[in-house]
XYZ file of C-alpha atoms in Angstrom:
454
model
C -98.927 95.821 52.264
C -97.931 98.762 49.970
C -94.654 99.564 48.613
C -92.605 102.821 48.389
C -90.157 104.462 46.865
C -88.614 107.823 48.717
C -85.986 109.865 46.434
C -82.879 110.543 48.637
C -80.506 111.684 45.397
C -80.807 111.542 41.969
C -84.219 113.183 42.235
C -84.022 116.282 39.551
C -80.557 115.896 39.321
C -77.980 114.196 37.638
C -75.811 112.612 40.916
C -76.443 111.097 44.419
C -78.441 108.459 43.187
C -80.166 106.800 46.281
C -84.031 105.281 46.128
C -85.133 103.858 49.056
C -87.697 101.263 48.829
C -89.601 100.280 51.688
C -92.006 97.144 52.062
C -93.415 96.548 55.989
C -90.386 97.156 58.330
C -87.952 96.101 55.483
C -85.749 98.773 53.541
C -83.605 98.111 50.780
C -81.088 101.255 49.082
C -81.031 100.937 45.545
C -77.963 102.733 45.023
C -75.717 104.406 47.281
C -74.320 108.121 45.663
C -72.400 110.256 46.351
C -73.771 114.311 45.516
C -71.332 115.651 43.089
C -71.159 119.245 40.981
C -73.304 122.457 42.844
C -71.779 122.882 46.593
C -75.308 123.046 47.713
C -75.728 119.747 46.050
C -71.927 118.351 47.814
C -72.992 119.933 51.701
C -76.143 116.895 50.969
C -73.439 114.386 51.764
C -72.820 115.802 55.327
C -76.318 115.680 56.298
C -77.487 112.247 57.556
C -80.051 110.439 55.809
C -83.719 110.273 56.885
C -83.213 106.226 58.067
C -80.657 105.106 60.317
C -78.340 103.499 58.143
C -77.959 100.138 60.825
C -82.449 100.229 59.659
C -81.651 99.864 55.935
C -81.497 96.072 55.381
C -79.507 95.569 52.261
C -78.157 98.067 49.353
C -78.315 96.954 45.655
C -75.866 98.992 43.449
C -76.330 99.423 39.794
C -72.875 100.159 39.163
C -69.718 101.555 40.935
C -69.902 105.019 39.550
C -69.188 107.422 42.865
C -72.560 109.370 42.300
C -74.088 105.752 42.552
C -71.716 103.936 44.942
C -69.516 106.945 46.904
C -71.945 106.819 49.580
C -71.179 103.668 50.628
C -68.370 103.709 53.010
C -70.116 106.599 55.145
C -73.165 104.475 55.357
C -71.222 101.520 56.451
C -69.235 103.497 59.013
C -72.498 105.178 60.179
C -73.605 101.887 61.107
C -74.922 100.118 58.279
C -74.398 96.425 58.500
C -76.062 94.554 55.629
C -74.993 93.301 52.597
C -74.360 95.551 49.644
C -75.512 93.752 46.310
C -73.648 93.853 43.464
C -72.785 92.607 40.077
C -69.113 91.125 39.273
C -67.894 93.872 37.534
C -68.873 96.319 39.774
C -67.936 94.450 42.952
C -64.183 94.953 40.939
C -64.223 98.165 40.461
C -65.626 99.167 44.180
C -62.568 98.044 45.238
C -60.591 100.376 43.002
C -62.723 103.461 43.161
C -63.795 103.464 46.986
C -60.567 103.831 48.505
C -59.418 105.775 45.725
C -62.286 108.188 46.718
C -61.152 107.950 50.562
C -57.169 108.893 49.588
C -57.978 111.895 47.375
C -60.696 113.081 50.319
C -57.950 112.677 53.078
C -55.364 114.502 50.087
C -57.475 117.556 49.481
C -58.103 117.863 53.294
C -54.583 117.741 53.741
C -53.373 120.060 51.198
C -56.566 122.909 52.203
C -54.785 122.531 55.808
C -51.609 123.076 54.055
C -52.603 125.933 52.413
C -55.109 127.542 54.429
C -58.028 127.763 51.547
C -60.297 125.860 53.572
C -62.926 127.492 55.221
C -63.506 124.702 57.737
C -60.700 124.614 60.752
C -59.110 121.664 59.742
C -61.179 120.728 57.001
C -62.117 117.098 56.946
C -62.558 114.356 54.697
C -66.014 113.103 54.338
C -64.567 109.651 54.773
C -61.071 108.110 54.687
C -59.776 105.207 52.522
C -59.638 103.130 56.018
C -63.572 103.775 55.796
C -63.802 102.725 52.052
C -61.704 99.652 52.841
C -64.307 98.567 55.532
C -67.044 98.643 53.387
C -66.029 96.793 50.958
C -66.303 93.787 53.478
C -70.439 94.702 53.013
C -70.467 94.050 49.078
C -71.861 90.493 48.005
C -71.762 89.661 44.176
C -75.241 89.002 42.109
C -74.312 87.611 38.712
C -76.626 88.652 36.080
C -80.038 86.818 35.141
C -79.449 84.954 38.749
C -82.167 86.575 41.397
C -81.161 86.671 44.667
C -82.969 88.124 47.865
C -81.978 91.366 49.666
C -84.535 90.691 52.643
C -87.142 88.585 52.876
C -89.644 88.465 50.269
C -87.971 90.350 48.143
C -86.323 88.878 44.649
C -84.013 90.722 42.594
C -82.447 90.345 39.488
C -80.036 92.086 37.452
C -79.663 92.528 33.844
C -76.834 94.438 31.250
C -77.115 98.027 31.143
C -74.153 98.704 29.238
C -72.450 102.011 30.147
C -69.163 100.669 32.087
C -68.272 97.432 32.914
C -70.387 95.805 35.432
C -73.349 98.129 34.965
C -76.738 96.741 35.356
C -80.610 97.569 35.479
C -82.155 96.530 38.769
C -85.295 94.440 38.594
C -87.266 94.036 42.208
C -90.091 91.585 43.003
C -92.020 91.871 46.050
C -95.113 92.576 46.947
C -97.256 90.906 43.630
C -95.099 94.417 41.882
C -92.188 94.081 39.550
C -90.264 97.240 39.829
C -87.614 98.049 37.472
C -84.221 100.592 37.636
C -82.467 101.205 34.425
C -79.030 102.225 36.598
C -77.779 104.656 34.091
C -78.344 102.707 30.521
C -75.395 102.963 27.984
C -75.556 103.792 24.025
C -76.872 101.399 21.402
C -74.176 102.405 19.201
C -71.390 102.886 21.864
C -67.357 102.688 20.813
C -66.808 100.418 23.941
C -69.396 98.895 25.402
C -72.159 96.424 24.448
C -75.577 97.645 24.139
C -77.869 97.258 26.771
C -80.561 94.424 27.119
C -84.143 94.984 26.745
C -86.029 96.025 29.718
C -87.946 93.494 31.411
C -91.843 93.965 31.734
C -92.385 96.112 35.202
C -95.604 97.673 37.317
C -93.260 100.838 38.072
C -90.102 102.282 36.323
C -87.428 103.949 37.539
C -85.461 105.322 34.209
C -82.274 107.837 34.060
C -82.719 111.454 32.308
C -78.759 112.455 31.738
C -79.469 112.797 28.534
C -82.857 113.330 28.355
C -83.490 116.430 26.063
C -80.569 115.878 23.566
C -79.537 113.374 20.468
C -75.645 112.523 20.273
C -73.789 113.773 17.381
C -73.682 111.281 14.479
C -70.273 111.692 13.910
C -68.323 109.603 16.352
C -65.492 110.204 19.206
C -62.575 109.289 16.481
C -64.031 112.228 14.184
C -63.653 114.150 16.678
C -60.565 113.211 18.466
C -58.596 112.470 15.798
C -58.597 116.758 14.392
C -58.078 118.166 17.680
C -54.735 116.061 18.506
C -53.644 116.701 15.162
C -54.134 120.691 15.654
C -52.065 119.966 19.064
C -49.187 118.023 17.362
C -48.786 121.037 15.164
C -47.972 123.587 17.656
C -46.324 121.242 20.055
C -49.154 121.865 22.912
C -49.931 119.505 25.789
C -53.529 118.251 26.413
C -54.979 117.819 29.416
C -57.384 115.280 29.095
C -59.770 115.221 32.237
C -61.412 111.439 31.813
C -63.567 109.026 34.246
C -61.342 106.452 34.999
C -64.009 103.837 34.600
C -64.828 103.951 31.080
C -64.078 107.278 29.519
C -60.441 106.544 29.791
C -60.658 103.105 28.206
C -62.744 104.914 25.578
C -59.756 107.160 24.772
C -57.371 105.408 24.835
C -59.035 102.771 22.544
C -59.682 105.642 20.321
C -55.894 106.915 19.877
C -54.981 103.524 19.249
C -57.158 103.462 16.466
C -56.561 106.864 15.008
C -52.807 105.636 15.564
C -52.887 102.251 13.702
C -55.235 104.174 11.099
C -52.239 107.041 10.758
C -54.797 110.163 11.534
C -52.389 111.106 14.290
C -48.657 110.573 14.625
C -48.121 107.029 15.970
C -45.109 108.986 18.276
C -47.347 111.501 19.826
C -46.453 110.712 23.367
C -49.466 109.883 25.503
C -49.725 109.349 29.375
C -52.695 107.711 31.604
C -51.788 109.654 34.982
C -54.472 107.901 37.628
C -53.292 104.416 39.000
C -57.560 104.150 39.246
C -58.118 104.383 35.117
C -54.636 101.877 34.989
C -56.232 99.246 37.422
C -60.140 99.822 35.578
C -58.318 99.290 32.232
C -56.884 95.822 33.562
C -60.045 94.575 33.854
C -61.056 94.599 30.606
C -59.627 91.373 30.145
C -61.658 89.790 32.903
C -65.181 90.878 31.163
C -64.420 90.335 27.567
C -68.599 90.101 27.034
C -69.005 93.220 28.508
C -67.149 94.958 25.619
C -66.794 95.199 22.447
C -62.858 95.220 22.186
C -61.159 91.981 21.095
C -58.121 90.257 22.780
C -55.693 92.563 20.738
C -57.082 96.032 21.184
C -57.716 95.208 25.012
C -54.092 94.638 24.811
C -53.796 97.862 22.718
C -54.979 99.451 25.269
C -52.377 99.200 27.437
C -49.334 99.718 24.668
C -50.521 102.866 23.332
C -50.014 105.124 26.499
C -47.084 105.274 29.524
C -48.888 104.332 32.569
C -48.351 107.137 35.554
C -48.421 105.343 38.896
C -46.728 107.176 41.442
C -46.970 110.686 42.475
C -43.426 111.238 41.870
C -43.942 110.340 37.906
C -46.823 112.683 37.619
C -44.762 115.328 38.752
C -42.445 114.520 36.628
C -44.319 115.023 33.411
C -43.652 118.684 34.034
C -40.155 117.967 32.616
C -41.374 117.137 29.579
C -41.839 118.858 26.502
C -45.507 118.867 24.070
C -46.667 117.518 21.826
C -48.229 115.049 24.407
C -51.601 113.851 25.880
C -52.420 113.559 29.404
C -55.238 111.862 30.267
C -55.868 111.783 34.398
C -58.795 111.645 36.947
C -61.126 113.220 37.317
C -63.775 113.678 34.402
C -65.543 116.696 35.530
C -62.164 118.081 36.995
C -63.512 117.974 40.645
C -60.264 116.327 42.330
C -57.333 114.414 41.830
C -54.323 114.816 39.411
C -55.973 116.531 36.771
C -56.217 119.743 38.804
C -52.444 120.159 39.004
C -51.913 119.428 35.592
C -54.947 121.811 34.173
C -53.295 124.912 37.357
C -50.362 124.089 34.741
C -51.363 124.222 31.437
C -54.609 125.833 30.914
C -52.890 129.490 30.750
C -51.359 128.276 27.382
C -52.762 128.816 23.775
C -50.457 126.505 22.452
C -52.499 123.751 25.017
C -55.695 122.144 24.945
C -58.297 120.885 27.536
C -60.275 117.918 26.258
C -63.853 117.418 27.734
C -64.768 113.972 27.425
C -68.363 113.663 28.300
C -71.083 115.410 30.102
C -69.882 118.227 32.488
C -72.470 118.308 35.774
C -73.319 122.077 36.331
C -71.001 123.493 38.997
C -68.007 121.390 38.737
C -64.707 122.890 37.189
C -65.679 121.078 33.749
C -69.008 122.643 33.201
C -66.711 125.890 33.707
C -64.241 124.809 31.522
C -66.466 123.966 29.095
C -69.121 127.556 29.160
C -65.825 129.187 27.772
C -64.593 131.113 31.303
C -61.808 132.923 31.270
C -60.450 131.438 34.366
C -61.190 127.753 36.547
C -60.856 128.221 40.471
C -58.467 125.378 41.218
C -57.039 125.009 44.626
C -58.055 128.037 46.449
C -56.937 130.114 43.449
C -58.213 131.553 40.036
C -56.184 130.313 36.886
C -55.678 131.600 33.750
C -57.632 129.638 30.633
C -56.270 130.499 27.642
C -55.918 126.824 25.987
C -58.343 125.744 23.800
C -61.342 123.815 25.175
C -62.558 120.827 23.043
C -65.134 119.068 24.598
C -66.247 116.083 22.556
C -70.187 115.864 21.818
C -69.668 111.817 21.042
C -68.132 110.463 24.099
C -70.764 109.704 26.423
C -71.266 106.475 27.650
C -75.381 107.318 28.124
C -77.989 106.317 26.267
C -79.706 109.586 24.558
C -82.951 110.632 24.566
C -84.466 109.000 21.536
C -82.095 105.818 22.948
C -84.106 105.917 26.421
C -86.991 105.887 24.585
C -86.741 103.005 22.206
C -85.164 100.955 25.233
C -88.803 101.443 27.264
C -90.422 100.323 23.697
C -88.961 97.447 24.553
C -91.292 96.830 27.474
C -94.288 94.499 26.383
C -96.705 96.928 28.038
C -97.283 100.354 29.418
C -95.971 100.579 33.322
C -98.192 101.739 35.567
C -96.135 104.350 36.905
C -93.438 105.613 35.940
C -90.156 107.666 37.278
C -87.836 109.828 35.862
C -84.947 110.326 37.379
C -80.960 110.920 37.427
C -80.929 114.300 35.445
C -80.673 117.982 35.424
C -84.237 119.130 35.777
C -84.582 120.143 32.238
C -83.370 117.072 31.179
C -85.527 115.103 33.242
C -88.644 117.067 32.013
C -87.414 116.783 28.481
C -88.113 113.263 29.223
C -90.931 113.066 30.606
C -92.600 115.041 27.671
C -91.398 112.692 25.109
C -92.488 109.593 27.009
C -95.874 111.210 27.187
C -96.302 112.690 24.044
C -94.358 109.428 22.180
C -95.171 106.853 24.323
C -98.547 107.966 25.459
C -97.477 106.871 29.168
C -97.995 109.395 32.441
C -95.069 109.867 34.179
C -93.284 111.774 36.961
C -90.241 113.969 37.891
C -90.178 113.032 41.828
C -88.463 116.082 43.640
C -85.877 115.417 46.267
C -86.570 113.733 49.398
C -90.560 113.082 47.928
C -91.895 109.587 48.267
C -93.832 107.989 45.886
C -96.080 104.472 45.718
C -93.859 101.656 43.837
C-alpha cells in the first residue's frame, strides 16, 4: 500500500506548514501552521482543510513556531481528537505561544470593533485563547532519538534541528519507506543555538527553502548590533526592536549583554523586553541547557540585562520615558501585538530606529518596513516612517543555502525523491537548482494543495 504526501501550507511559500501523509485509511499532519504575511495567503486559514480534521489520526509538530503550530487549536476545535506529537521543548513553548496567539486574535478583533477599521461586521478572531487552551490537552511529548507511533504501523522519531529550542527534524517509518522532514533546520554557526544533527538516511525528503538562494553575512549579529545602538545612544533615539519571542529575542538580548560586558555600547543604555511571551520563552532556557549554547551565567544574563514588561499598563507606560532606550516586543515581522503601538509611536522620528531582526515574509508590515516605504499601515491607518530602518543580515536562526546543502551531504545516499519546501518560490527554486546541479539529485517544488508519492 502506497504512501502520500499532499501539501496543505508551506508549499512555495515560506508559512502554513502542513504535509499530510496518508498510508491506507490512516492520516498523520506533520505540522500544523498557521498562513502568515500576503492576505491572500492569511484568508487560507478560514477555509477548511481538504480532511475532516476528527479523520486526521495524529499531528507531529516540528516545532512551536505559529506558521508550524498556530493551526492547532482550530483543528482541535473543528473536531480533531488525536494526539498532537511533540518534542519537550516545544510541548513548553505551545503552551506559551498558543494562547498567546488566541488573546492577541480576540485583542485585534476587539480593538477593529472599537475602531471601526474592520471590514468584517464584527470582525472575529480566528480562534480564542479558550480554543488554544483546549488544545493543548491534544499535545503528547516525544523525546528525541525515542520513536514512538502516531497510528498504527507507523514509527517516528525525532532528532535536533537546532533553530529554537525544542526544534526537531521528523523521521517517519511506515510502509518499508523512511521519510524524513528537516522542520526548519538552524545555522551551523548560530549565536544561540546548537547546530543541528546530521540527517538520517531517508527514501523521500522533505527539506525547508527560507533561505534557499542566499549565504548569511560573515560578519555576525554583534557587528552589527553593536554600531547601530551606538548611533542611537548618540542622538538619544528609541528603538523599536520587532523580535520573535521564541528565539530572536533571546538572541538579542544575549547579544547586548555581550556588547555590554565587552563596553561597545553603554552598559546604562536602558533596554526593555515588552511581550510577557519572549519573558516566559527566555525562562526556559534554563530547562534545556543542551539545546543552547549559553552557559549558566549568560542564561542568567539574559534576564539582568533588560526590564521585563509584563502588563499592559507598563507598556504603556514606556511612553513616559525618555531615549536613549531599546524596546524589543512581539511580533518579528510586525504583524500584531505590542510592537504595533510602539512602531504607530516612534517610526515618524529620525532621531529613532526600527531594528529588523531576521527574515521579513513578503506582505507583512516588516517586509514594508524593511523595502524602505515611506509609511507602514498600522491599525487601520498610514504612519509616518522617518526612523532609520536597520535590519540585521546575521540574525536568522535558518540554516542558509550552502548550510541546507552540506546538512543533506550528510545523508549516506541519494533520496529517492526529494521535496522542497517552506520558502518563497524563488527561494525554493534556488534550491532546488543547487541540489541538482551540486548534489546531482532530482528534486521538486510541490505547489499548494498538490500531492505527491512519499
Amino acid at each position: 500500500m502506497s504512501v502520500s504526501i499532499t501539501f496543505l501550507g508551506g508549499a512555495s511559500t515560506v508559512t502554513g506548514s502542513k504535509y499530510l501523509v496518508r498510508h491506507g485509511r490512516h492520516t498523520l499532519l506533520v505540522d500544523c501552521g498557521l498562513f502568515q504575511g500576503y492576505k491572500q495567503l492569511r484568508l487560507r486559514n478560514w477555509k477548511p482543510l481538504p480532511v475532516a480534521p476528527d479523520q486526521i489520526d495524529a499531528v507531529a509538530l516540528t516545532h512551536a513556531h505559529l506558521d508550524h503550530s498556530g493551526y492547532l487549536p482550530l483543528l482541535a476545535r473543528e473536531g480533531f481528537q488525536g494526539h498532537a506529537w511533540a518534542t519537550p521543548g516545544t510541548r513548553e513553548l505551545c503552551r506559551i505561544l498558543l494562547p498567546d496567539s488566541g488573546h492577541i486574535q480576540e485583542e485585534d478583533a476587539a480593538f477593529a470593533n472599537r475602531h471601526g477599521f474592520s471590514k468584517h461586521t464584527p470582525a472575529l478572531p480566528l480562534y480564542t485563547r479558550q480554543d488554544a487552551l483546549d488544545s493543548l490537552k491534544r499535545l503528547k511529548v516525544a523525546h528525541f532519538h525515542q520513536s514512538f507511533e502516531p497510528f498504527p504501523g507507523c514509527r517516528a522519531t525525532y532528532t535536533h534541528a537546532g533553530h529554537i529550542l525544542g526544534a526537531a527534524s521528523l523521521l517517519l517509518e511506515l510502509a518499508g519507506r523512511r521519510i524524513l522532514f528537516s522542520g526548519d533546520l538552524g545555522r551551523s554557526d548560530d549565536f544561540l543555538m546548537q547546530p543541528p544533527e546530521p540527517a538520517p538516511q531517508a527514501d523521500t525528503v522533505i527539506v525547508e527553502s527560507t533561505y534557499g538562494d542566499r549565504q548569511h553575512p560573515e560578519e555576525d549579529v554583534l557587528a552589527e548590533l553593536g554600531p547601530a545602538l551606538q548611533r542611537l545612544a548618540a542622538r538619544g533615539g528609541v528603538a523599536v526592536v520587532p523580535v520573535f519571542a521564541v528565539g530572536r529575542a533571546q538572541e538579542i538580548l544575549h547579544a547586548i549583554s555581550v556588547l555590554k560586558h565587552r563596553g561597545e555600547i553603554q552598559a546604562r543604555l536602558p533596554v526593555f523586553l515588552d511581550s510577557p511571551m519572549a519573558i516566559l520563552t527566555t525562562g526556559l532556557f534554563e530547562h534545556f541547557p543542551h539545546e543552547h549554547r549559553l552557559d549558566s551565567q549568560q542564561v542568567r544574563d539574559l534576564t539582568h540585562c533588560a526590564t521585563m514588561v509584563n502588563t499592559p499598563e507598563e507598556s504603556k507606560a514606556l511612553v513616559k520615558r525618555h531615549g536613549p532606550m531599546v524596546i524589543l516586543a512581539a511580533s518579528g515581522m510586525a504583524t500584531g501585538g505590542r510592537v504595533l503601538h510602539h512602531l504607530a509611536l516612534y517610526a515618524g522620528s529620525h532621531r529613532n530606529m526600527v531594528i529588523l531582526t531576521g527574515y521579513q515574509a513578503p506582505g507583512t508590515r516588516g517586509a514594508t518596513l524593511a523595502s524602505g516605504a515611506s509609511s507602514v499601515r498600522i491599525h487601520g491607518k498610514d504612519v509616518s516612517v522617518s526612523a532609520e530602518v536597520v535590519q540585521l543580515q546575521s540574525a536568522s536562526a535558518h540554516a542558509d543555502a550552502p548550510q541546507i546543502e552540506a546538512w543533506l551531504r550528510t545523508l549516506s545516499s541519494a533520496p529517492d525523491q526529494l521535496y522542497v519546501v517552506h520558502g518563497e518560490i524563488g527561494a525554493a527554486d534556488a534550491l532546488r537548482q543547487r541540489i541538482e546541479r551540486g548534489l546531482g539529485w532530482r528534486a521538486l517544488v510541490p505547489e499548494h494543495g498538490a500531492t505527491w508519492p512519499a
